[in-house]
CSV table of C-alpha atoms in Angstrom, one decimal:
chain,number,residue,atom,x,y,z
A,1,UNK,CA,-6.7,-40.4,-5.7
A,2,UNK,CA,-4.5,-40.5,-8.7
A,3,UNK,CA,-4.5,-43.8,-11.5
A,4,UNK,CA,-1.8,-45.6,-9.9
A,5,UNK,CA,1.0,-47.1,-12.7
A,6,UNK,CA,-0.2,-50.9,-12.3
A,7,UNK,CA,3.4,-52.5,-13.8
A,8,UNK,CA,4.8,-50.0,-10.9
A,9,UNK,CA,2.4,-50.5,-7.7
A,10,UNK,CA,-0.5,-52.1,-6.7
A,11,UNK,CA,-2.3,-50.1,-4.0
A,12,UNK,CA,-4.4,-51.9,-0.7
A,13,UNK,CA,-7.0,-49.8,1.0
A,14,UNK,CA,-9.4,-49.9,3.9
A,15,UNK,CA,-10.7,-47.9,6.1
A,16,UNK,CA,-7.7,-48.0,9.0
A,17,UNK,CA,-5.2,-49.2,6.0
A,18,UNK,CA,-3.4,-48.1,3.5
A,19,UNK,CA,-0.3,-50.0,1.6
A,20,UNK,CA,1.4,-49.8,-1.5
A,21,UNK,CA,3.5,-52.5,-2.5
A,22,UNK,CA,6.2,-52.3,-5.6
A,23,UNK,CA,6.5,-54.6,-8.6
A,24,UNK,CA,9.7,-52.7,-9.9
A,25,UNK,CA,13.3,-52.2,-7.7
A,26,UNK,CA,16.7,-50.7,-8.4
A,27,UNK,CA,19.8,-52.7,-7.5
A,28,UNK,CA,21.3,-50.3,-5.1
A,29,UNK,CA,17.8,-48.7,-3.1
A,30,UNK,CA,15.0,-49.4,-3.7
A,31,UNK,CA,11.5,-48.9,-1.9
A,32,UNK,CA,9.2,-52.3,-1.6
A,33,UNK,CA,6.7,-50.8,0.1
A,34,UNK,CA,5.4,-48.2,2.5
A,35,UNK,CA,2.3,-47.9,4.1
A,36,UNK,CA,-0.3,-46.9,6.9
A,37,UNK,CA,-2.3,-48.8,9.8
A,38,UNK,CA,-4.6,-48.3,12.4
A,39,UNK,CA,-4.3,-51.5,14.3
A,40,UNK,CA,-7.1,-53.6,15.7
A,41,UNK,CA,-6.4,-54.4,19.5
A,42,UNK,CA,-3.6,-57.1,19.6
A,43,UNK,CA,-2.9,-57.1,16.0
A,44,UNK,CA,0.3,-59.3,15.3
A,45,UNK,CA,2.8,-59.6,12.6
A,46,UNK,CA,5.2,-62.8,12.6
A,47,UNK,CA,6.9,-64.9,13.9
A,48,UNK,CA,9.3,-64.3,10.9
A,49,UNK,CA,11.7,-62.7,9.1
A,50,UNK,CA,11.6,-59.3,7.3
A,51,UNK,CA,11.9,-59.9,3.2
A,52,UNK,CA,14.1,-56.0,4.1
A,53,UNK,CA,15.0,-53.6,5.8
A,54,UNK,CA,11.7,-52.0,7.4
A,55,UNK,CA,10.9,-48.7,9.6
A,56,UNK,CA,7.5,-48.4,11.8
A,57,UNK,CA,6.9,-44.9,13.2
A,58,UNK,CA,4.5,-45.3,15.8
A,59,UNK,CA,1.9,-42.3,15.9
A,60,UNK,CA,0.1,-43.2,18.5
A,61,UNK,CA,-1.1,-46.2,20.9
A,62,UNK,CA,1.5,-48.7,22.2
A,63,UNK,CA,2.4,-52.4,21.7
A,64,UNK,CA,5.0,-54.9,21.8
A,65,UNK,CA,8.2,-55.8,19.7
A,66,UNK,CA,10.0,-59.1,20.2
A,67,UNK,CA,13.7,-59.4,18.5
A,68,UNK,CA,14.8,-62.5,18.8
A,69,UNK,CA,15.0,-62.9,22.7
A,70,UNK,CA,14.9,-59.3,23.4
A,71,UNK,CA,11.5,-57.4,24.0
A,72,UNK,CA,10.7,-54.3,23.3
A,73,UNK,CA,7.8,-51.8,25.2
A,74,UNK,CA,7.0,-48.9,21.8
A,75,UNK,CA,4.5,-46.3,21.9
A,76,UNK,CA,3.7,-43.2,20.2
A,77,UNK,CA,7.3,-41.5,18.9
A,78,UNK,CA,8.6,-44.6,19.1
A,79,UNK,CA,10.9,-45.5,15.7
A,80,UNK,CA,11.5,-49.6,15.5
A,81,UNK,CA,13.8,-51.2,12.9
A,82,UNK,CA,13.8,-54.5,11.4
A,83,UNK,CA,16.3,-56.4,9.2
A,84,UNK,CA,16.2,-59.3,7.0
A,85,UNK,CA,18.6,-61.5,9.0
A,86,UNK,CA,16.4,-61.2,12.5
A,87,UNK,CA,13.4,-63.2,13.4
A,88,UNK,CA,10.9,-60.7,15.0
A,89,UNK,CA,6.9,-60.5,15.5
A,90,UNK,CA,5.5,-57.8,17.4
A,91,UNK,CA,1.7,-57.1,18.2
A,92,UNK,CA,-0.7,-54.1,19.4
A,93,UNK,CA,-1.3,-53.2,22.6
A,94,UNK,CA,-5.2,-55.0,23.9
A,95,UNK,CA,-6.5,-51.6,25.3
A,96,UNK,CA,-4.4,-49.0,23.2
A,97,UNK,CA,-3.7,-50.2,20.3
A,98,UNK,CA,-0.8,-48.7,18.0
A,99,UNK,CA,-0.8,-46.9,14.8
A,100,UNK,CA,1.9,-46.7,12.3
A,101,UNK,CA,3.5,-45.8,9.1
A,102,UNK,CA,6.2,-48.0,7.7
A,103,UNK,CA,8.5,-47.8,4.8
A,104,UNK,CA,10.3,-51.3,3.4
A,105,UNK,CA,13.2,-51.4,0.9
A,106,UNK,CA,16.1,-53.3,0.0
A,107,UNK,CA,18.9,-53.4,-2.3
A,108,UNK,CA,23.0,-53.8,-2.4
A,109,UNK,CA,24.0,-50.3,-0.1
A,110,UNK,CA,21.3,-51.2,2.4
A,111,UNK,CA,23.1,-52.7,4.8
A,112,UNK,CA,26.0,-50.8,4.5
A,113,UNK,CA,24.5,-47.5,4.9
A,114,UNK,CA,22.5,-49.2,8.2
A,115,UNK,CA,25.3,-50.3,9.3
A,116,UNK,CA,26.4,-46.9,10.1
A,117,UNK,CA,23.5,-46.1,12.7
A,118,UNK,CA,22.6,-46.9,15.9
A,119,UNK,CA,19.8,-49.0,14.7
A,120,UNK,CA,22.2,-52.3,14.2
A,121,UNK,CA,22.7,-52.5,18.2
A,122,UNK,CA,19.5,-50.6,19.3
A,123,UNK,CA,16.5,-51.7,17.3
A,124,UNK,CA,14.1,-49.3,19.0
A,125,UNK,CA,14.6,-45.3,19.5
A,126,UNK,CA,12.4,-43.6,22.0
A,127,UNK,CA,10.8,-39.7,21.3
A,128,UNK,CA,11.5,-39.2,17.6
A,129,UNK,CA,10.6,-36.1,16.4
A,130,UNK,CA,7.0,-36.7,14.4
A,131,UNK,CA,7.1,-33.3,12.6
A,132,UNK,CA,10.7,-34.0,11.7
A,133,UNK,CA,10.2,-37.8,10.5
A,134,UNK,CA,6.8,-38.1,9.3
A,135,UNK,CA,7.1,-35.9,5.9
A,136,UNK,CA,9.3,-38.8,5.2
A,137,UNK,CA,7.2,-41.1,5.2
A,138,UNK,CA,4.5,-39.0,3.6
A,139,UNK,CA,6.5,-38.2,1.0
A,140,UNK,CA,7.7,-41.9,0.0
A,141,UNK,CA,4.1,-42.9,0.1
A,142,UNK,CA,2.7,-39.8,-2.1
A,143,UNK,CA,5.6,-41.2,-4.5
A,144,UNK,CA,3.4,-43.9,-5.9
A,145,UNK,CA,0.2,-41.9,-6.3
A,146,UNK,CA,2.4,-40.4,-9.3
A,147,UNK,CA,1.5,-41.7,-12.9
A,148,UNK,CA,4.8,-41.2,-14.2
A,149,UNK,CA,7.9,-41.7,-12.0
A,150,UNK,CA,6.9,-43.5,-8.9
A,151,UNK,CA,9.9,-45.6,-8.8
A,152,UNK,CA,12.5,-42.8,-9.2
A,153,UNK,CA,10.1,-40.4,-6.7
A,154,UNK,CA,10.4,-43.2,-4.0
A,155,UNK,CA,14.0,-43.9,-4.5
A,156,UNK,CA,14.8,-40.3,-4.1
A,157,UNK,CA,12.7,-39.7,-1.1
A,158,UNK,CA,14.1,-43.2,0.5
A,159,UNK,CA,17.6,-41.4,-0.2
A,160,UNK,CA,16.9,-38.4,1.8
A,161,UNK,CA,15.2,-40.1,4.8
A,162,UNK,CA,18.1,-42.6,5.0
A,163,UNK,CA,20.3,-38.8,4.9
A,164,UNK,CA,18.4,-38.0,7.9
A,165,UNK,CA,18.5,-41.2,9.5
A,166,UNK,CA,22.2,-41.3,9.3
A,167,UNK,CA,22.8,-38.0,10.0
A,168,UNK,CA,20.8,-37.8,13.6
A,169,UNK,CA,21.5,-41.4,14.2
A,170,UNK,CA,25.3,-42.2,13.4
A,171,UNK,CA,27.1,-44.6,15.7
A,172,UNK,CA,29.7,-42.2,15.3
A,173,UNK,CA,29.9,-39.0,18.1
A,174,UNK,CA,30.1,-36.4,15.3
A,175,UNK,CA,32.3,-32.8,15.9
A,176,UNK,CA,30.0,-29.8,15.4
A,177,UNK,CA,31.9,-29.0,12.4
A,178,UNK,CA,31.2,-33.1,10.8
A,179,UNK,CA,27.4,-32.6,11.6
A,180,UNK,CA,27.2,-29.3,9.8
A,181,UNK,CA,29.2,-30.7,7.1
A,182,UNK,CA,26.9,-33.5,6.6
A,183,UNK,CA,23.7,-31.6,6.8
A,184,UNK,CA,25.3,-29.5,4.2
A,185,UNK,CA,25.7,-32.4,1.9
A,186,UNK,CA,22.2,-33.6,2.6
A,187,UNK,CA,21.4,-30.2,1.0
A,188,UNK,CA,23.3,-31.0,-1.8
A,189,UNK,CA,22.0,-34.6,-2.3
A,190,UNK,CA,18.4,-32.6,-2.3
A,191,UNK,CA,19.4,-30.4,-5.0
A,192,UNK,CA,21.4,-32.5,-7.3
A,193,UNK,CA,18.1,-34.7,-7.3
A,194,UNK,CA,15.7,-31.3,-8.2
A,195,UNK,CA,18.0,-28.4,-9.7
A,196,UNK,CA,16.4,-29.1,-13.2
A,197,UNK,CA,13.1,-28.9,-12.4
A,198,UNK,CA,12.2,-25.2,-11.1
A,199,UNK,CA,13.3,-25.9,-7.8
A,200,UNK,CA,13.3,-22.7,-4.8
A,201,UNK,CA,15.1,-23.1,-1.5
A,202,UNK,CA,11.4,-23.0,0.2
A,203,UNK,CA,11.5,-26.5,-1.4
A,204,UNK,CA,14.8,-27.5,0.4
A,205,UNK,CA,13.2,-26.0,3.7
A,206,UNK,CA,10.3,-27.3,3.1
A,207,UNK,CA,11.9,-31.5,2.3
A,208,UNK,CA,14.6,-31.8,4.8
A,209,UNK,CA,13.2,-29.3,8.0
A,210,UNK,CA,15.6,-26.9,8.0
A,211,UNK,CA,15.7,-23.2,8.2
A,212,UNK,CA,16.2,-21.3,5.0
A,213,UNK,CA,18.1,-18.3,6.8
A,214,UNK,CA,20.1,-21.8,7.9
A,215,UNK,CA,20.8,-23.2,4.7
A,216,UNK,CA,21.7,-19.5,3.3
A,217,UNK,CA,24.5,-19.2,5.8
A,218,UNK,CA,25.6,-22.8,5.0
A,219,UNK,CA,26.6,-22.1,1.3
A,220,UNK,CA,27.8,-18.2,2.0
A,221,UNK,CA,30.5,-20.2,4.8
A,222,UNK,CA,31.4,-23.1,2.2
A,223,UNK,CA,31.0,-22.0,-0.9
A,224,UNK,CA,30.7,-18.1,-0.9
A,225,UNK,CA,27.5,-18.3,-2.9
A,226,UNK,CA,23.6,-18.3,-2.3
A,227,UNK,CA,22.2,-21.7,-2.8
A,228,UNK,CA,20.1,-19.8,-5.7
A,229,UNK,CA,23.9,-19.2,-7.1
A,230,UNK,CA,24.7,-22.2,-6.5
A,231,UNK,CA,22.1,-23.8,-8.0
A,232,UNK,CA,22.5,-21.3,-11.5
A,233,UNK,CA,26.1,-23.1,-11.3
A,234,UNK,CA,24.5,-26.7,-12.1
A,235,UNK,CA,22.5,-26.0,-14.2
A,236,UNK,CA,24.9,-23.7,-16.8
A,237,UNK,CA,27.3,-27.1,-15.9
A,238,UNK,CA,24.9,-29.3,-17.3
A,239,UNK,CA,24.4,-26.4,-20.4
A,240,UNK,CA,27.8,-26.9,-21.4
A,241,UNK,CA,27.6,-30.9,-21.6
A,242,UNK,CA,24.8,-31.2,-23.3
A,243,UNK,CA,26.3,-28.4,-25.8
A,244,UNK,CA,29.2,-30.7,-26.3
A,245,UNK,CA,27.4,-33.8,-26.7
A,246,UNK,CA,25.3,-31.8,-29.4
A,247,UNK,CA,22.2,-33.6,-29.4
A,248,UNK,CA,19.6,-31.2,-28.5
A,249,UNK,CA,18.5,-27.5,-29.9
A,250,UNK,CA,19.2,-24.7,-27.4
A,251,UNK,CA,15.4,-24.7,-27.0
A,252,UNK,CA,15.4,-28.3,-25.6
A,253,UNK,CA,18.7,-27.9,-23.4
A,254,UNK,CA,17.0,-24.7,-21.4
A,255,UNK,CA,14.2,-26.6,-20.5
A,256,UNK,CA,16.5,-29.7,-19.7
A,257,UNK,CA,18.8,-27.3,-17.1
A,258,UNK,CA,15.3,-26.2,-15.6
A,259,UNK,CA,14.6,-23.2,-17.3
A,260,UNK,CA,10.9,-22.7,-18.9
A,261,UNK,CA,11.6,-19.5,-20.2
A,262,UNK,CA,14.4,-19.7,-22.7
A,263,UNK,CA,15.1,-15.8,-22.7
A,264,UNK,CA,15.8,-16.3,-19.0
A,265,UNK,CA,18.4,-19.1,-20.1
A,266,UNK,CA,19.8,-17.1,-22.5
A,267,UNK,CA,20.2,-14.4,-20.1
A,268,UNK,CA,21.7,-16.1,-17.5
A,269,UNK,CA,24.0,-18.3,-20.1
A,270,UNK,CA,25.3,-14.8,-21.3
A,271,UNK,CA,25.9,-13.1,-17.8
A,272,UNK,CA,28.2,-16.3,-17.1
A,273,UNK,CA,30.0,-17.2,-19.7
A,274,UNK,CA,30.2,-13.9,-21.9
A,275,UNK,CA,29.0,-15.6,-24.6
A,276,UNK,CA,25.9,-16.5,-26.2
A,277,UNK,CA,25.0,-20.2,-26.2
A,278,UNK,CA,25.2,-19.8,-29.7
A,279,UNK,CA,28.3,-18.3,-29.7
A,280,UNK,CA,29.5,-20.9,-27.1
A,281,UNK,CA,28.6,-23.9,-29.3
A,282,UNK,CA,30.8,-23.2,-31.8
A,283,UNK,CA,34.0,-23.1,-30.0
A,284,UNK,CA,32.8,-25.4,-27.5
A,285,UNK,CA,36.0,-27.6,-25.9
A,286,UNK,CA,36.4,-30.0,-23.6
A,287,UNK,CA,37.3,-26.9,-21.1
A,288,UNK,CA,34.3,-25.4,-20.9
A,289,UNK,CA,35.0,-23.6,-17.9
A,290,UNK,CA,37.9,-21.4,-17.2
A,291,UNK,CA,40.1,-24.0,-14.7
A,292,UNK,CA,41.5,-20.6,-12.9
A,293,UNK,CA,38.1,-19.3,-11.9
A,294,UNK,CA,38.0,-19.0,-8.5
A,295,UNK,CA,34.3,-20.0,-8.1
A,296,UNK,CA,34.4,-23.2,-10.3
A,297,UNK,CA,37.4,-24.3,-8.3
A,298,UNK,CA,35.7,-23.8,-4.9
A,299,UNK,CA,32.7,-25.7,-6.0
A,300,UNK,CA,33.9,-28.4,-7.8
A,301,UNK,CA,36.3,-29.2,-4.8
A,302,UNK,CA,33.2,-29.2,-2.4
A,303,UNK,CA,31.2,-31.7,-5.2
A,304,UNK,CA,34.3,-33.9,-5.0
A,305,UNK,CA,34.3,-33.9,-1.6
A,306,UNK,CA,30.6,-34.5,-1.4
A,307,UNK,CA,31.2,-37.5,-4.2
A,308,UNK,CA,34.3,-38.9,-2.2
A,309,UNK,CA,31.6,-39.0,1.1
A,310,UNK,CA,28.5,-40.7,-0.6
A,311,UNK,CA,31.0,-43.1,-2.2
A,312,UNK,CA,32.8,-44.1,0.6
A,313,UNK,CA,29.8,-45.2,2.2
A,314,UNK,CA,29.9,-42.4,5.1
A,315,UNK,CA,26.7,-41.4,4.0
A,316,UNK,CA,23.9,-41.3,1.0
């Protein structure tokens, strides 16, 4: 296993546990811990209160989970939720014992974003799909084996499970057309988190389950481009801000835009703007794309959309 960043984590291990705990947290998400355990028979946590919001996937075994005066029967593909304001304790089965993974967090959007699932009325939902929801919780944890960024890692991986958690569990009886939409923007949360650092759409199928053939036809319907277009868009964006702030060589801002190979980036810069970067950095406006251009109006009404949505708390 990797060093793990002590002022970040502190890692607990034994043979049918694993659990890391965080030191550092964001104000608006942030992961407290996440972990694994093979539970001894009747195994108990509580009487108490939750210092979070926590998720236990169940992978196998059965036991009990008391909210409060309610009782809950989980087993294997069972998903269980627990909230700070709610006394619970629940405890492994004698014969069958369970074993989970769990992921903790807090913060100030927590309950908000929550509050838009199922999960505030129904604690417990039966037959979750364990290929679709278990990368999430691998992925959270494998965030603090990192030596360098375990706290943004986790945040962003806690972002796109809560994505999925709103989006297959929404209070709300979504139209075909809403669903689609907000899969679409859990695409674009995905990419807006990686499209500077050499990221493929096997990647996006790979993080959030679906199909890439799927997510092609996604951005040909609403924007009329390729996700690899698409992503090209973002990252010649981001070229022309940091050529106005003028603060890094043209070296630096290719590899800052995701490009290792600065011919490539020069290439590319060229084919969109007509211009070499050069050439573009010294008439460099506060336009720096044409306003009339069909394409950069049609995506940068979808990102406002896609801004208006996160912010309005209707997702991420």
């Amino acid at each position: 296993m990797k060093r793990i960043n002590a002022e970040m984590a502190h890692y607990e291990h034994s043979d049918s546990y694993d659990c890391f705990i965080a030191n550092h947290y964001n104000i608006d998400l942030s992961v407290t811990e996440c972990g694994y355990e093979k539970c001894n028979p009747f195994h108990c946590w509580g009487p108490e209160n939750k210092p979070g919001y926590y998720f236990h996937f169940v992978l196998s075994g059965k036991g009990k989970l008391y909210v409060e005066d309610k009782v809950f029967e989980c087993k294997a593909g069972d998903l269980f939720y627990l909230s700070p304001e709610v006394m619970a304790y629940y405890e492994a089965d004698g014969g069958d014992p369970w074993e989970y993974k769990w992921v903790g967090f807090i913060g100030t959007r927590a309950e908000g974003l929550l509050g838009n699932t199922v999960f505030v009325d129904d604690r417990v939902q039966k037959n979750v799909s364990r290929e679709m929801i278990e990368p999430y919780f691998d992925n959270i944890f494998s965030s603090f084996q990192s030596e360098r960024t375990p706290e943004l890692s986790s945040t962003g991986h806690l972002y796109l499970f809560l994505s999925w958690l709103i989006c297959n569990y929404s209070k709300k009886n979504f139209s075909k057309e809403e669903a689609e939409e907000r899969r679409f923007f859990s695409i674009l949360r995905y990419i807006s988190l990686h499209y500077t650092s050499g990221m493929k759409v096997s990647d996006i199928s790979k993080a959030l389950n679906y199909d890439r053939t799927y997510i092609y036809k996604l951005f040909i319907k609403h924007l009329k481009m390729s996700p690899s277009e698409f992503v090209e868009y973002l990252r010649m964006r981001l070229a022309c801000d940091l050529l106005a702030g003028k603060q890094y060589s043209l070296q630096d801002i290719a590899i800052r835009t995701g490009y290792d190979n600065y011919n490539w980036f020069f290439t590319v810069f060229k084919r969109t703007f007509g211009l070499t970067p050069q050439e573009f950095d010294a008439i460099v406006t506060s336009e720096h794309l044409e306003r009339n251009d069909e394409r950069f109006l049609r995506v940068e009404h979808m990102l406002k959309r896609y801004n208006d949505f996160i912010d309005t708390g209707k997702f991420i």
